Coordinates of C-alpha atoms in Angstrom, one line a residue:
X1 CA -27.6 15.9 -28.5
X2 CA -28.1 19.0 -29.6
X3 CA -30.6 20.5 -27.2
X4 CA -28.1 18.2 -24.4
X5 CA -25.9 21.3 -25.9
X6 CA -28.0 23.9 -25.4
X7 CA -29.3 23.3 -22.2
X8 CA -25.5 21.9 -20.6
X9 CA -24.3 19.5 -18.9
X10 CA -26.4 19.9 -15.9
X11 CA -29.6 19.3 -18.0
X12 CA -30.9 16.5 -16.0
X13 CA -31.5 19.1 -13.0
X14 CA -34.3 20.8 -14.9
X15 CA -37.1 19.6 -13.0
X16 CA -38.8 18.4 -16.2
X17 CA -35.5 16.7 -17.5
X18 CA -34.8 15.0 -14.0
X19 CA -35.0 11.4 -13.3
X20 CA -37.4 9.9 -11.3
X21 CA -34.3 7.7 -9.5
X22 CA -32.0 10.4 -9.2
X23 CA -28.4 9.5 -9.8
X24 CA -25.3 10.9 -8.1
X25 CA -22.8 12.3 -9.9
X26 CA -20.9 14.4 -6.9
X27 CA -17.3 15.5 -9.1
X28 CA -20.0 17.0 -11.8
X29 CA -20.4 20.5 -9.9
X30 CA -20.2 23.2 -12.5
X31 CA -21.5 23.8 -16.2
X32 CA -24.7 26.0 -17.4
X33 CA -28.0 25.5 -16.0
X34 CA -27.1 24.8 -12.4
X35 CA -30.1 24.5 -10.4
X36 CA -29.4 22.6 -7.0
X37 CA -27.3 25.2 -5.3
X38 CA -23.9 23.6 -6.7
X39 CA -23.0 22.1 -3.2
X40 CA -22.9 25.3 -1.4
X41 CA -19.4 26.2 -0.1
X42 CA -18.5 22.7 -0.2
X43 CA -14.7 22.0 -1.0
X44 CA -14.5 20.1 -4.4
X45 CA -11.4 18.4 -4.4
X46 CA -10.0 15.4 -2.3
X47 CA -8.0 15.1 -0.4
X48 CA -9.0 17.7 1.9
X49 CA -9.3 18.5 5.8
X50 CA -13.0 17.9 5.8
X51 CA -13.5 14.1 5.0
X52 CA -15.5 15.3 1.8
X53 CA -15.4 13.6 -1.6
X54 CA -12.7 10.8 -0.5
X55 CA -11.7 8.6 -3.7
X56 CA -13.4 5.4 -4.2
X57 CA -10.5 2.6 -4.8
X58 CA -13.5 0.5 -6.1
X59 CA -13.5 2.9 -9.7
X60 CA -9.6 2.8 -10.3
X61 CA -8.8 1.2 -13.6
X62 CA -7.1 -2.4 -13.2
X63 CA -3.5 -1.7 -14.0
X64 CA -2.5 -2.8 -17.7
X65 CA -1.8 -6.6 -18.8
X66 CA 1.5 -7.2 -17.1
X67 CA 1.0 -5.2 -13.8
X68 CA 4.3 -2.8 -14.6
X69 CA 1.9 0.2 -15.7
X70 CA -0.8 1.6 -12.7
X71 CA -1.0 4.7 -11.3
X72 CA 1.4 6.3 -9.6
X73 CA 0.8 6.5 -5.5
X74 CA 2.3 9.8 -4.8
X75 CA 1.8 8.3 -1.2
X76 CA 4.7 5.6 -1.1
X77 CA 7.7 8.3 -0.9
X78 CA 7.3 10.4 2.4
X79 CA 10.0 12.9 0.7
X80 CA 8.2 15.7 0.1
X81 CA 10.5 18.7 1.5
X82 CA 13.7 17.8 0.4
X83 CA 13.5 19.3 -3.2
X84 CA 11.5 23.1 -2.2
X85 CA 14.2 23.1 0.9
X86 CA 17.2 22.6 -1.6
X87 CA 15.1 25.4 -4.3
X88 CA 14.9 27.9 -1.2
X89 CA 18.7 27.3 -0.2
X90 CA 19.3 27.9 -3.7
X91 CA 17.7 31.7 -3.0
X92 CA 19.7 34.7 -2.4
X93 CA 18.3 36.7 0.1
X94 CA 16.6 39.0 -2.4
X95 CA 15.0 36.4 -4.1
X96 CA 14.1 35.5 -0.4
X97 CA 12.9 38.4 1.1
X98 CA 10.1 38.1 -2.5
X99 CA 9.1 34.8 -1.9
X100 CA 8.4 35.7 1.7
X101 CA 6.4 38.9 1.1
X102 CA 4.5 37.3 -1.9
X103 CA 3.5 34.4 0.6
X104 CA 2.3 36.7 3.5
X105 CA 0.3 38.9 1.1
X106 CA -1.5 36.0 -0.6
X107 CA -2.1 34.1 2.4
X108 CA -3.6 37.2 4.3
X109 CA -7.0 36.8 5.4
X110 CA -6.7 33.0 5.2
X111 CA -8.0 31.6 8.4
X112 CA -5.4 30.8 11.0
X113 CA -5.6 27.0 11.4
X114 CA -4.6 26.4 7.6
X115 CA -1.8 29.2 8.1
X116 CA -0.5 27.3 10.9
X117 CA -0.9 24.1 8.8
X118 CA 1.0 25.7 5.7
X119 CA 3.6 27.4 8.0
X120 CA 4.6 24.0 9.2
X121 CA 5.0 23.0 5.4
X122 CA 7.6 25.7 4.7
X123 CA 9.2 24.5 8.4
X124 CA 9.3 20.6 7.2
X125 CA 11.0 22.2 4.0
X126 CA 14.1 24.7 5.7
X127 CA 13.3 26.4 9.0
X128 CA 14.6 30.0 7.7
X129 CA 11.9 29.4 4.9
X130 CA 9.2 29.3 7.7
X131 CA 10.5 31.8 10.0
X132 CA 10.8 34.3 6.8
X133 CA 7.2 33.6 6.3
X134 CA 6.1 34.5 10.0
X135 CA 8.6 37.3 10.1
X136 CA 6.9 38.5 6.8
X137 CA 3.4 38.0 7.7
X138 CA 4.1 40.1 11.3
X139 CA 5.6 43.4 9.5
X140 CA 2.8 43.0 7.0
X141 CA 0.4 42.9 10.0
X142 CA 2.5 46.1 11.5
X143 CA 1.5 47.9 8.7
X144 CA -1.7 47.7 8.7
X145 CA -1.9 49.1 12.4
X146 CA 0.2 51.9 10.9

């Protein structure tokens, strides 16, 4: 265990310390001694747009004696905009007019089909939210012209 320590978690990529049946272990990506090129640019997490890493049903735990404990499926309830729309109604139009310019500066350089994708999130939530967020990202874009 204790050179296990030394070398990390990612000791069995050494070429000395690797298997000769090599093993997968794909949610494993980071640690010291990293020799396999950690996946690249690959996205780690799931769900995602790509189709990578998609959860295997087959390694959920069985839910507890009695069936009333399991995971939760976040899936079930389609309601997902109701509560930001009622937090960004709550707003005043300072608080606003922050939230939109904090949005457009952090989401600046992000490629365009996932700012359409997230722009449609803020519409699903209150339509002024998403045409704050346009309105925002355009004067932002002005001023760099400028």
């Amino acid at each position: 265990d204790t050179q296990r320590y030394r070398l990390g978690v990612n000791h069995h990529q050494i070429p000395v310390n690797a298997p000769k049946c090599p093993f997968h272990h794909a949610f494993h990506r980071d640690g010291a001694m990293r020799t396999d090129g950690n996946l690249g640019g690959t996205v780690n997490y799931e769900p995602n747009r790509f189709g990578d890493f998609t959860q295997d049903r087959n390694a959920a735990e069985p839910p507890l004696a009695g069936g009333t404990v399991d995971h939760y499926d976040h899936r079930e309830d389609g309601d997902y905009y109701s509560q930001p729309g009622a937090l960004f109604r709550l707003f005043d139009a300072a608080q606003r007019e922050r939230l939109f310019a904090n949005i457009a500066a952090t989401i600046d350089g992000v490629p365009k089909e996932i700012v359409e994708r997230q722009v449609e999130h803020f519409r699903r939530a209150d339509a002024a939210y998403a045409e704050g967020v346009i309105a925002a990202m355009a004067a932002r874009a002005e001023e760099r012209k400028v």
